[in-house]
Short mmCIF file of C-alpha atoms and ligand atoms in Angstrom, two decimals:
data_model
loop_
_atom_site.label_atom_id
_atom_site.label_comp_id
_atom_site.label_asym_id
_atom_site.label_seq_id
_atom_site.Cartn_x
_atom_site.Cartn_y
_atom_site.Cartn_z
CA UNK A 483 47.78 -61.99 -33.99
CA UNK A 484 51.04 -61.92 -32.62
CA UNK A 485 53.80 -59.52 -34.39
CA UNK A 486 56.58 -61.14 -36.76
CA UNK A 487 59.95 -61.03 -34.86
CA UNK A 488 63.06 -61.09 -37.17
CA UNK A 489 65.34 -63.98 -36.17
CA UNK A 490 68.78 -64.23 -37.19
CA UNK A 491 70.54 -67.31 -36.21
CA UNK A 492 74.42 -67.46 -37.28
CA UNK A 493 75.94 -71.22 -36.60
CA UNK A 494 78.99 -72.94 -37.50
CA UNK A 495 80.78 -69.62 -35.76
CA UNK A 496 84.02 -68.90 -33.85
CA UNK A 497 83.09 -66.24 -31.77
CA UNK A 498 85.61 -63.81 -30.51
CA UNK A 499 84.73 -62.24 -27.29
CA UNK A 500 87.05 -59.51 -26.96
CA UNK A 501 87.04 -59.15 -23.21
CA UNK A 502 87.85 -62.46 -22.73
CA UNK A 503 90.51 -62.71 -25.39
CA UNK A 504 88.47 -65.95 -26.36
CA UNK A 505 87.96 -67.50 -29.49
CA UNK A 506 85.18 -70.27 -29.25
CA UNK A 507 85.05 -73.20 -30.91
CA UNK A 508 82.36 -74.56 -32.96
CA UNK A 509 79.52 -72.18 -31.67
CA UNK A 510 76.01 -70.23 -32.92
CA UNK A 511 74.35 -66.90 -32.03
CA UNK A 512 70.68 -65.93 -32.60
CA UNK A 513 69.42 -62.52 -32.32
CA UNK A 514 66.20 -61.37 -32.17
CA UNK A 515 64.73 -57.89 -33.57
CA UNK A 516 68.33 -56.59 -33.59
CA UNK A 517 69.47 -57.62 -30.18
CA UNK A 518 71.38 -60.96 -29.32
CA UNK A 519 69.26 -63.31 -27.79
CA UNK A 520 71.05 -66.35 -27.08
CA UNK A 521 74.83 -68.60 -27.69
CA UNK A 522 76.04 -71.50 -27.38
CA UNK A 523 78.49 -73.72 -28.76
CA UNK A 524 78.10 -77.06 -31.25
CA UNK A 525 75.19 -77.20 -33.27
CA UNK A 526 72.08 -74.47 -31.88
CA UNK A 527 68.37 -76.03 -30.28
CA UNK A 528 66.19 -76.50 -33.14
CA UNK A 529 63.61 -73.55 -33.60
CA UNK A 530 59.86 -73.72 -33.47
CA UNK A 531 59.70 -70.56 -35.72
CA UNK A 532 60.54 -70.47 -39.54
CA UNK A 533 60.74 -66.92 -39.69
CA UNK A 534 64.52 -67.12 -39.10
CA UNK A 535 67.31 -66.41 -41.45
CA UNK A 536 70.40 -68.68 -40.97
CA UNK A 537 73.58 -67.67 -42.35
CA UNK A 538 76.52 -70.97 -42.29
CA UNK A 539 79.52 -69.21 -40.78
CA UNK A 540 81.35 -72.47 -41.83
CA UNK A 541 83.99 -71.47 -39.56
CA UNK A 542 84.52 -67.99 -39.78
CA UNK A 543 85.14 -65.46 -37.34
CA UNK A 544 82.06 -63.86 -35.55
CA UNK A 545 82.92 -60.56 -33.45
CA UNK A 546 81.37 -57.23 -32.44
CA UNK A 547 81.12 -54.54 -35.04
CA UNK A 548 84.16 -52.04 -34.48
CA UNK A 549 83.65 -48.30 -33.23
CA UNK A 550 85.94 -45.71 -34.49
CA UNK A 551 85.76 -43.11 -31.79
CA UNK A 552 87.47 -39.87 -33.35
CA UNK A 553 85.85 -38.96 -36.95
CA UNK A 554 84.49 -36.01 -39.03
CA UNK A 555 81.61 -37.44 -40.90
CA UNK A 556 80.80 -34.07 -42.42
CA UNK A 557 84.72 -33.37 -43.58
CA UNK A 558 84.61 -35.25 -47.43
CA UNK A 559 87.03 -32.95 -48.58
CA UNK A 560 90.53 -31.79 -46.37
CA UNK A 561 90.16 -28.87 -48.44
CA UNK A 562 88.40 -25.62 -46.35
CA UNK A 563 87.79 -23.27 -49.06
CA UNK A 564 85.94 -25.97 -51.02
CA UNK A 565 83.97 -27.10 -47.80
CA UNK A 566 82.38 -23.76 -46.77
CA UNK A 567 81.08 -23.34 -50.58
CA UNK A 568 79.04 -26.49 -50.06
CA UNK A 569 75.26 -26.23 -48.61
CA UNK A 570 73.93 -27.47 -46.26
CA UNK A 571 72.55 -30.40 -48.12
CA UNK A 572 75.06 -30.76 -50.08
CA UNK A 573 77.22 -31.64 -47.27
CA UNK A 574 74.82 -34.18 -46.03
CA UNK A 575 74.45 -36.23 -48.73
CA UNK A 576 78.13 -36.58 -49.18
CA UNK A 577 78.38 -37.24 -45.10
CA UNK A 578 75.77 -40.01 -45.45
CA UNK A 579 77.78 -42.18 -48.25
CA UNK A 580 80.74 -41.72 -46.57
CA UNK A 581 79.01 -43.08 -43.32
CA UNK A 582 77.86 -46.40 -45.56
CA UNK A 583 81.70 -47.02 -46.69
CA UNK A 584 82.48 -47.06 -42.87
CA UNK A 585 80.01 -49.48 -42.17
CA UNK A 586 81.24 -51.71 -45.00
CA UNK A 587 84.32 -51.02 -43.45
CA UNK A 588 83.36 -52.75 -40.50
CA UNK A 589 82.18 -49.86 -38.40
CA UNK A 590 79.21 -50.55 -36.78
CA UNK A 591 79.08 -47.35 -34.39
CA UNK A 592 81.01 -44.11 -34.94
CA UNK A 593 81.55 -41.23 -32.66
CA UNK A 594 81.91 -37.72 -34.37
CA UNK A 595 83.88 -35.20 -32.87
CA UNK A 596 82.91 -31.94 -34.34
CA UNK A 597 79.93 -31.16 -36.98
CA UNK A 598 77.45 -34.57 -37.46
CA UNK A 599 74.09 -33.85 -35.30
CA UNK A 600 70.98 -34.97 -34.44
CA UNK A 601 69.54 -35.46 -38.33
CA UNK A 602 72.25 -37.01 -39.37
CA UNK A 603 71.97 -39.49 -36.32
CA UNK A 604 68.25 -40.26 -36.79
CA UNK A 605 68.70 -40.87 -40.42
CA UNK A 606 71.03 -43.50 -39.31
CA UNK A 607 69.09 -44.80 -36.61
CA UNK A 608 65.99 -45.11 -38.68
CA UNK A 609 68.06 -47.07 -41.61
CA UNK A 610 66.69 -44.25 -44.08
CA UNK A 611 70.29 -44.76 -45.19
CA UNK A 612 72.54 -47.54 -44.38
CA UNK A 613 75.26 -46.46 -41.69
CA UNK A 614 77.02 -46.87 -38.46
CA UNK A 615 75.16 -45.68 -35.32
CA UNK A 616 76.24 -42.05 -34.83
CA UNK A 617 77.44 -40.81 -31.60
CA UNK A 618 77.74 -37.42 -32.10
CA UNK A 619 78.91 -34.09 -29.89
CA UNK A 620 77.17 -31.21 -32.34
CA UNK A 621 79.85 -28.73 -33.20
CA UNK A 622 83.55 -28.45 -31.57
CA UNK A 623 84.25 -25.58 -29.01
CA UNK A 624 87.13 -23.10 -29.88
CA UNK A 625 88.48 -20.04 -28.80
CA UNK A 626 88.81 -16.86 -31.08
CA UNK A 627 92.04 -18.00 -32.80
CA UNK A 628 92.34 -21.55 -31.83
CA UNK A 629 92.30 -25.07 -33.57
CA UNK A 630 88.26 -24.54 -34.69
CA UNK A 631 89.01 -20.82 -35.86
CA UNK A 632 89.50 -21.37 -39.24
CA UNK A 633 89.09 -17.49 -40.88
CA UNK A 634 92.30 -16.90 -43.00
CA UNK A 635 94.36 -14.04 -41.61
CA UNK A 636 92.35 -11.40 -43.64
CA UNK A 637 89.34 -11.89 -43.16
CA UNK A 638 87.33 -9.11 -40.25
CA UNK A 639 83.97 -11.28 -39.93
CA UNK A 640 83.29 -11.99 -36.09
CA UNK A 641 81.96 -14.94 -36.72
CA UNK A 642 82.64 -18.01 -38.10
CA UNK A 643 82.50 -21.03 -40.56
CA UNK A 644 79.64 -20.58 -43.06
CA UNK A 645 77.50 -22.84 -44.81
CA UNK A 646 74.97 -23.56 -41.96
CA UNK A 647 77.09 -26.82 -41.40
CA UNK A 648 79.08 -25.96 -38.42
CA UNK A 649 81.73 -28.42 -37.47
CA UNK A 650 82.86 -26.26 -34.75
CA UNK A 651 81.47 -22.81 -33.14
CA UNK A 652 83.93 -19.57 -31.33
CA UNK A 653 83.23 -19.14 -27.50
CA UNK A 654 85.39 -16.96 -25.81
CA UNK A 655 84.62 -16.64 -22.02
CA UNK A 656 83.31 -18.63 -19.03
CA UNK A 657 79.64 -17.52 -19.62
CA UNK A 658 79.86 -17.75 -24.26
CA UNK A 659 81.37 -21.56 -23.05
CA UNK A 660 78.57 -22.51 -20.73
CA UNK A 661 76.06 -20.71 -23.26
CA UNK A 662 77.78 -22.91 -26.27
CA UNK A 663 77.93 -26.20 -24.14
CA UNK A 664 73.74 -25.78 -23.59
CA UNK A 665 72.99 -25.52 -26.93
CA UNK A 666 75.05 -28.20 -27.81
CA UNK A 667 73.09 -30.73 -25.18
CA UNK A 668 70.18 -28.63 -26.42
CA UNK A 669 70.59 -29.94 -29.30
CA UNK A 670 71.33 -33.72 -27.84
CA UNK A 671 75.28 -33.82 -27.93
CA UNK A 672 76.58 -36.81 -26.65
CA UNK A 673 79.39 -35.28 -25.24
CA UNK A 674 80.97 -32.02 -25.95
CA UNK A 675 84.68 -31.61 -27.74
CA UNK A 676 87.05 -28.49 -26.91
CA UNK A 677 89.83 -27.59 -29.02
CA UNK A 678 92.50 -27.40 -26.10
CA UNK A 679 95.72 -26.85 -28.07
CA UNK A 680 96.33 -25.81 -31.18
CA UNK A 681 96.29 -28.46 -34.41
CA UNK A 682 97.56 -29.57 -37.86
CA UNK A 683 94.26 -28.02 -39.64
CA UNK A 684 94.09 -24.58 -38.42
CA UNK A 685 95.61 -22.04 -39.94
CA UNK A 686 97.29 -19.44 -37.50
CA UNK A 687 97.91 -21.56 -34.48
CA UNK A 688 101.07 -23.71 -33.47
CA UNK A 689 100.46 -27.49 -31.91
CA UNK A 690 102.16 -25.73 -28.77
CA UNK A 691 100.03 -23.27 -28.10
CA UNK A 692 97.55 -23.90 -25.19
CA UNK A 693 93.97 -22.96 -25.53
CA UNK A 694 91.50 -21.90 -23.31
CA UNK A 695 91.61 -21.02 -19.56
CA UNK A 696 91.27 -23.35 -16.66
CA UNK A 697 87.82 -21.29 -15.82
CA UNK A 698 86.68 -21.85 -19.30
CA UNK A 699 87.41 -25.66 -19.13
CA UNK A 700 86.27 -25.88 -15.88
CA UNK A 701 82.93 -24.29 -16.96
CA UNK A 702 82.51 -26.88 -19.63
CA UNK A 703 83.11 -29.77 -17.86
CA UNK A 704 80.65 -28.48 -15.18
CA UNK A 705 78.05 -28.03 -18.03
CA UNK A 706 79.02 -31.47 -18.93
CA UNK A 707 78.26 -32.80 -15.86
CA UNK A 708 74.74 -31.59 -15.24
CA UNK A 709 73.65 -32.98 -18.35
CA UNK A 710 75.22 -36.34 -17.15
CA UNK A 711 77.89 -36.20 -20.25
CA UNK A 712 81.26 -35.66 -20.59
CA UNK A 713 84.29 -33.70 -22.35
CA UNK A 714 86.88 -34.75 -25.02
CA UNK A 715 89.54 -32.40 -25.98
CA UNK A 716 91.72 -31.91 -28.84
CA UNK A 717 95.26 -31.92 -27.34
CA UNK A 718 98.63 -32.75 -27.94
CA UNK A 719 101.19 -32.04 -25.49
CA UNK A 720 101.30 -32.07 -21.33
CA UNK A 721 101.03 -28.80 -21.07
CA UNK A 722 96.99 -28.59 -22.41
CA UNK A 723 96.03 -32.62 -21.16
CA UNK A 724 97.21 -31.79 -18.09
CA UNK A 725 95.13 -28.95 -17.73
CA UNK A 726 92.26 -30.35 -19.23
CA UNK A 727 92.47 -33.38 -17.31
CA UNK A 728 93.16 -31.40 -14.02
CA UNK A 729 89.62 -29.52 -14.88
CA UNK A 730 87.91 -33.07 -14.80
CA UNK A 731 87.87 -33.62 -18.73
CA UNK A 732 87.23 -36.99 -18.80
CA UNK A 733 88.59 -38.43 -22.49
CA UNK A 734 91.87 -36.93 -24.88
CA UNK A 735 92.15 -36.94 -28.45
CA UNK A 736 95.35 -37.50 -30.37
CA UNK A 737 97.73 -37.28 -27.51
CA UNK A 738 101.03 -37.65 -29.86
CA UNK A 739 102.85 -35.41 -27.42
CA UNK A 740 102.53 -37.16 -24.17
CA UNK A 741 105.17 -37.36 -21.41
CA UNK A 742 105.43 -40.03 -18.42
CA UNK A 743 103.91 -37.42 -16.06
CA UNK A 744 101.04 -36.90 -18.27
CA UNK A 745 100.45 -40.61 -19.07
CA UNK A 746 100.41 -41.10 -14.97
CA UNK A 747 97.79 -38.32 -14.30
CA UNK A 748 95.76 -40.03 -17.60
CA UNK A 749 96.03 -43.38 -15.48
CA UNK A 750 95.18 -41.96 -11.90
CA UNK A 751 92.20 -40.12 -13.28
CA UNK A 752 91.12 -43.29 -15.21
CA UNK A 753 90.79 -41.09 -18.80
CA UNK A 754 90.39 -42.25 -22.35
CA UNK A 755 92.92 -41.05 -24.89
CA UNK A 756 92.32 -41.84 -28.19
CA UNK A 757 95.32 -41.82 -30.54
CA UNK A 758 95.06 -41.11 -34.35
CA UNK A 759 98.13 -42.31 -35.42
CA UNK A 760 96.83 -42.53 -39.44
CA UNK A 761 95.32 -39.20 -40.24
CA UNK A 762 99.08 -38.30 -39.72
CA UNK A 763 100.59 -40.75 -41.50
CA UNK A 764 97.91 -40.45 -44.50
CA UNK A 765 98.29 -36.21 -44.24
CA UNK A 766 102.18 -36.70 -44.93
CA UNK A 767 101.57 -38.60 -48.07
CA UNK A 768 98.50 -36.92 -49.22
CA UNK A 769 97.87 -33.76 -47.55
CA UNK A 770 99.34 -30.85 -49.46
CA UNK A 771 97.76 -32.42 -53.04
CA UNK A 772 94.27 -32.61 -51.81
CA UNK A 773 94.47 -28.98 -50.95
CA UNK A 774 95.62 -28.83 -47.39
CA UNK A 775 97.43 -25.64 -46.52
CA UNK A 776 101.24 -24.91 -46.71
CA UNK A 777 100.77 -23.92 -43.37
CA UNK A 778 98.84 -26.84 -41.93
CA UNK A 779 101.38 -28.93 -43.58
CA UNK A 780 104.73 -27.79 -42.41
CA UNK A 781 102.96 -28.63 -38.95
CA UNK A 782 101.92 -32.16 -39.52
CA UNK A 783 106.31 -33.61 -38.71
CA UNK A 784 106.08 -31.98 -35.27
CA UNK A 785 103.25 -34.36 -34.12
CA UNK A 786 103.40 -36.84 -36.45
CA UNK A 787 106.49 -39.20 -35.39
CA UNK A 788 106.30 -38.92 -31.87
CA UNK A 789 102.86 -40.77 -32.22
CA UNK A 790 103.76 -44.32 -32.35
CA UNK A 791 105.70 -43.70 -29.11
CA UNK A 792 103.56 -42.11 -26.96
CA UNK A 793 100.82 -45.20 -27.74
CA UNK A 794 103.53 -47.57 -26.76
CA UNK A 795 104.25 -45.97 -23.20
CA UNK A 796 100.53 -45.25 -22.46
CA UNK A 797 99.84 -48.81 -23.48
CA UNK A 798 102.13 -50.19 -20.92
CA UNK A 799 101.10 -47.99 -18.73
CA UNK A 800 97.46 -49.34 -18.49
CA UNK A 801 95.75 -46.07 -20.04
CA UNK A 802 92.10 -46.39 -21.24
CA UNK A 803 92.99 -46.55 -25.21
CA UNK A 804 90.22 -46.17 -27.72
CA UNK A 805 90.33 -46.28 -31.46
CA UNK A 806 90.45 -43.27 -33.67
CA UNK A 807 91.44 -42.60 -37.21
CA UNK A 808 90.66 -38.46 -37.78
CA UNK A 809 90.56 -38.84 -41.25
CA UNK A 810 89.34 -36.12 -43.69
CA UNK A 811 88.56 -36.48 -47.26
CA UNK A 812 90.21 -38.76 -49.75
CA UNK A 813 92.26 -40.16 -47.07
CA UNK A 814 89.02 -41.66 -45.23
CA UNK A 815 89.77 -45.13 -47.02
CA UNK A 816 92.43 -45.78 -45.14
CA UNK A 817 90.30 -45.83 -41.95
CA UNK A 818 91.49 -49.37 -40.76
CA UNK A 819 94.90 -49.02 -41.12
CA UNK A 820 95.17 -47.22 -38.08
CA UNK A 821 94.92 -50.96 -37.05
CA UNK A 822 98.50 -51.78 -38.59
CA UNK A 823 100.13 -49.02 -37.09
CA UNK A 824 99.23 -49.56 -33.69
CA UNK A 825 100.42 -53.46 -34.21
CA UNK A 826 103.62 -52.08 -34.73
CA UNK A 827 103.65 -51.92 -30.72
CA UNK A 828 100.62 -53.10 -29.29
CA UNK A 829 99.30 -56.73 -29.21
CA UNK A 830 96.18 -57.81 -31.34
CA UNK A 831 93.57 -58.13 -28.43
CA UNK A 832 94.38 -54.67 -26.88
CA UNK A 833 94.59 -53.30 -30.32
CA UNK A 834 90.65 -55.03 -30.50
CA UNK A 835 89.50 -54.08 -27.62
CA UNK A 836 90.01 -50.37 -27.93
CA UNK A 837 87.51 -50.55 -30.80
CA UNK A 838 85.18 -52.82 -29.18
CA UNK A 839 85.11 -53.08 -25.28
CA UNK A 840 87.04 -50.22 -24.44
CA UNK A 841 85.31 -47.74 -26.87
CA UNK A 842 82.18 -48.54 -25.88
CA UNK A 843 82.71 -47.91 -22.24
CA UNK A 844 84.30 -44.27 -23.48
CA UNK A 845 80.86 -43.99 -24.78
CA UNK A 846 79.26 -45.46 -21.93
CA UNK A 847 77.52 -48.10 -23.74
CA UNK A 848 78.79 -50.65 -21.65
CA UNK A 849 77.36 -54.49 -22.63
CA UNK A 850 75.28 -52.56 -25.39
CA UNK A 851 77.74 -52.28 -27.99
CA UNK A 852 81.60 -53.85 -28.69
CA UNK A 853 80.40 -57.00 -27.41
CA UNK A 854 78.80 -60.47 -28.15
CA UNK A 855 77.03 -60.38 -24.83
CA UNK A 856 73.62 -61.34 -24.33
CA UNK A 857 71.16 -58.37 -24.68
CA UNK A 858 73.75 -56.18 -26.75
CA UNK A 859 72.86 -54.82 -30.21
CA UNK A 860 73.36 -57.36 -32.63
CA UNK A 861 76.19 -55.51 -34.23
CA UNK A 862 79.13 -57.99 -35.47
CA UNK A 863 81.13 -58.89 -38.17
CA UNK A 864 82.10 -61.98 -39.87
CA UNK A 865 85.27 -62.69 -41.07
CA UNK A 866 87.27 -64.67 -42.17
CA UNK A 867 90.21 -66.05 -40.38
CA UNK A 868 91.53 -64.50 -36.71
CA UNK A 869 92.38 -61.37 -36.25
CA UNK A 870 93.60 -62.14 -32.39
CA UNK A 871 96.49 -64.12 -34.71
CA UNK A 872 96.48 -62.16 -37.79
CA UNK A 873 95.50 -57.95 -37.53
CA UNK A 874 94.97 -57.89 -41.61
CA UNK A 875 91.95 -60.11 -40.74
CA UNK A 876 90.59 -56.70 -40.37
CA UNK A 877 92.59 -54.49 -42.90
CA UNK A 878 91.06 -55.99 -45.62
CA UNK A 879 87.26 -55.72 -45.86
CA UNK A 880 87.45 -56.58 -49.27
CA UNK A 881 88.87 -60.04 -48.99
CA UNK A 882 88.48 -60.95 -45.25
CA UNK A 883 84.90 -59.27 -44.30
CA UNK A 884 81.92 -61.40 -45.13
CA UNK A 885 79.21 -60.14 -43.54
CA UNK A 886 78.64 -56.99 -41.64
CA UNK A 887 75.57 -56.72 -39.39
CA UNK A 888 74.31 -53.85 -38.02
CA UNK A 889 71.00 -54.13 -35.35
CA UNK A 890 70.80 -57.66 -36.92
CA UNK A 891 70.44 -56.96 -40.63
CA UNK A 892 73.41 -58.50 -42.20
CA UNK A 893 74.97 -56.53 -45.30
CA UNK A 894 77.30 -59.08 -47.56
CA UNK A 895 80.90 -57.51 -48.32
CA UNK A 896 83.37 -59.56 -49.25
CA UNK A 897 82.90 -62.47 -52.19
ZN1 ZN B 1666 91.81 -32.69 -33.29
ZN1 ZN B 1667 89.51 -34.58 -35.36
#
């Protein structure tokens, strides 16, 4: 007896290959046991097998699922002290419904850049719970005082951050580094995030401030590179990406800061930066009610405007861009918006392909992911209308997103 392969077959489809900034017309897509199988355009080859579910496009949108490539899974609440009462479990279960709202968001794969692990990943990849896949790095490197060091001024405890659930971890040195990176491939990281300058979140740090050595960075990235991954920083200014990159760190985060120089060296060493432009915007209107600090939020103006610019120049420039939102909290519905505010200077395709094409090659998931390719996982959306036209195609799960399918099980959204 031969096993029962589940067939989804999608016609009457425009399909929107982002690489090709190409809309089809009239077209179908079949995939088979959550890969896609075969495309084509007009009306599909009629199938032998009736174990095939057939959803009528009529003439919506078919794309890849989007990636958001900077979150905190774990982070359902922007306020600290509240966070590091939670357990463990506690944690999770929040982390887990917040991953299903992404996916309803349109999110098909997410990478997390400090706290989601391994159980939270296989929870998602076995469907236990309906999510995004999870890229994740394990917990966020910092230096005794920097962006992950989040003791408050008073308090004499050597180590740090709580509840079990440890977004990031203190290593201070080139051997604590390359001890910290191990366990963190150990434990099946991805790829491995440093906090290279200081942040918005932390409490005793200014944005200015440049963390670790070039020995320490150098040490990670060498870690990095015997386990065949790679490292992201948290940065914002020249002065830390240009270290970082200079050490062989291979993808930016945020980036608000950036100068010409800086956005050359990010070109000649063919980086990633991914921008966050709405965790700042949504921080300003939201942060100091939901229990951010005064501190962190007298901090959130100096990186916070220059944002919008630095996208624009590294856009022309050619840089690798890849979508991120960084949103904690309450602010996490606002996770597409980040869409609208880089429209305000980029064009729709490159805007789509840094959350399809280009994010997947950050991840280096090349033709597996962010595209409608043959063999790829059969993650994609349907919408309705064009977002290569119209960017609230996307903004607006709630009107606009029919369908989301994720390893070829489609989830229905909008009405
Ligand atoms: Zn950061
Ligand atoms: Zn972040």
């Amino acid at each position: 007896m031969t096993e029962q392969k589940s067939r989804l077959l999608i016609t009457n489809a425009h399909l929107l290959h982002p690489e090709r900034s190409e809309l089809t017309e009239e077209s179908w897509i079949e995939a088979v046991d959550g890969r896609i199988t075969a495309s084509g355009s007009g009306h599909p080859p009629s199938s032998s097998c009736d174990n095939v579910r057939v959803l009528d496009a009529a003439g919506s949108t078919v794309m890849p699922g989007l990636i958001d490539a900077h979150v905190h899974i774990l982070l359902t609440t922007i306020d600290f002290t509240e966070f590091h009462s939670w357990s463990a479990s506690y944690t999770a279960v929040r982390a887990l419904r917040e991953a299903g709202r992404m996916l309803r968001r349109g999110f098909t794969t997410i990478r997390d850049v400090g706290g989601a692990d391994y159980g939270m990943a296989k929870v998602l990849d076995e469907q236990l719970m309906a999510g995004p896949r999870l890229i994740f790095g394990g917990s966020a490197l910092s230096q005794t005082g920097g962006h992950g060091d989040l003791r408050s001024l008073s308090d004499r405890s050597v180590s740090c951050c709580g509840n079990g659930v440890h977004f990031t971890r203190i290593a201070d040195g080139v051997a604590a580094v390359r001890a910290a990176a191990r366990d963190e491939f150990r434990k099946g990281a991805h790829h491995l995030k440093i906090m290279a300058s200081g942040g918005v979140a932390s409490p005793h740090d200014e944005i200015s401030a440049v963390q670790y050595s070039d020995e320490e960075l150098r040490a990670a990235v060498e870690e990095a590179d015997n386990h065949n991954r790679y490292v992201t920083v948290h940065a914002y200014h020249p002065r830390a990406i240009n270290r970082a990159l200079n050490a062989g760190v291979r993808c930016v985060e945020h980036g608000n800061l950036v100068d010409d120089e800086t956005i050359k060296l990010l070109v000649e060493k063919d980086a990633f930066l991914v921008p966050t432009l709405v965790t700042y915007e949504q921080l300003a209107l939201q942060g100091r009610q939901s229990g951010l600090s005064e501190s962190s939020c007298r901090k959130i103006d100096d990186v916070r405007f220059a944002g919008l610019d630095g996208l624009e120049r590294a856009h022309k420039a050619g840089v690798n861009l890849v979508y991120g939102s960084d949103l904690l909290g309450s602010m996490h519905p606002h996770q597409l918006n980040e869409f609208a505010l880089r429209a305000q200077v980029q064009p729709n395709v490159d805007i789509i392909r840094s959350a399809t094409t280009t994010a997947a090659r950050l991840l280096r998931m090349e033709g597996q992911i962010g595209t409608l390719s043959i063999g790829a996982h059969a993650d994609m959306l349907i919408l309705r209308g064009d977002p290569l036209q119209d960017i609230s195609v996307l903004t607006s799960p709630e009107k606009q997103l029919r369908y989301v399918i994720r390893a070829g099980l489609p989830i229905e959204v909008a009405e």
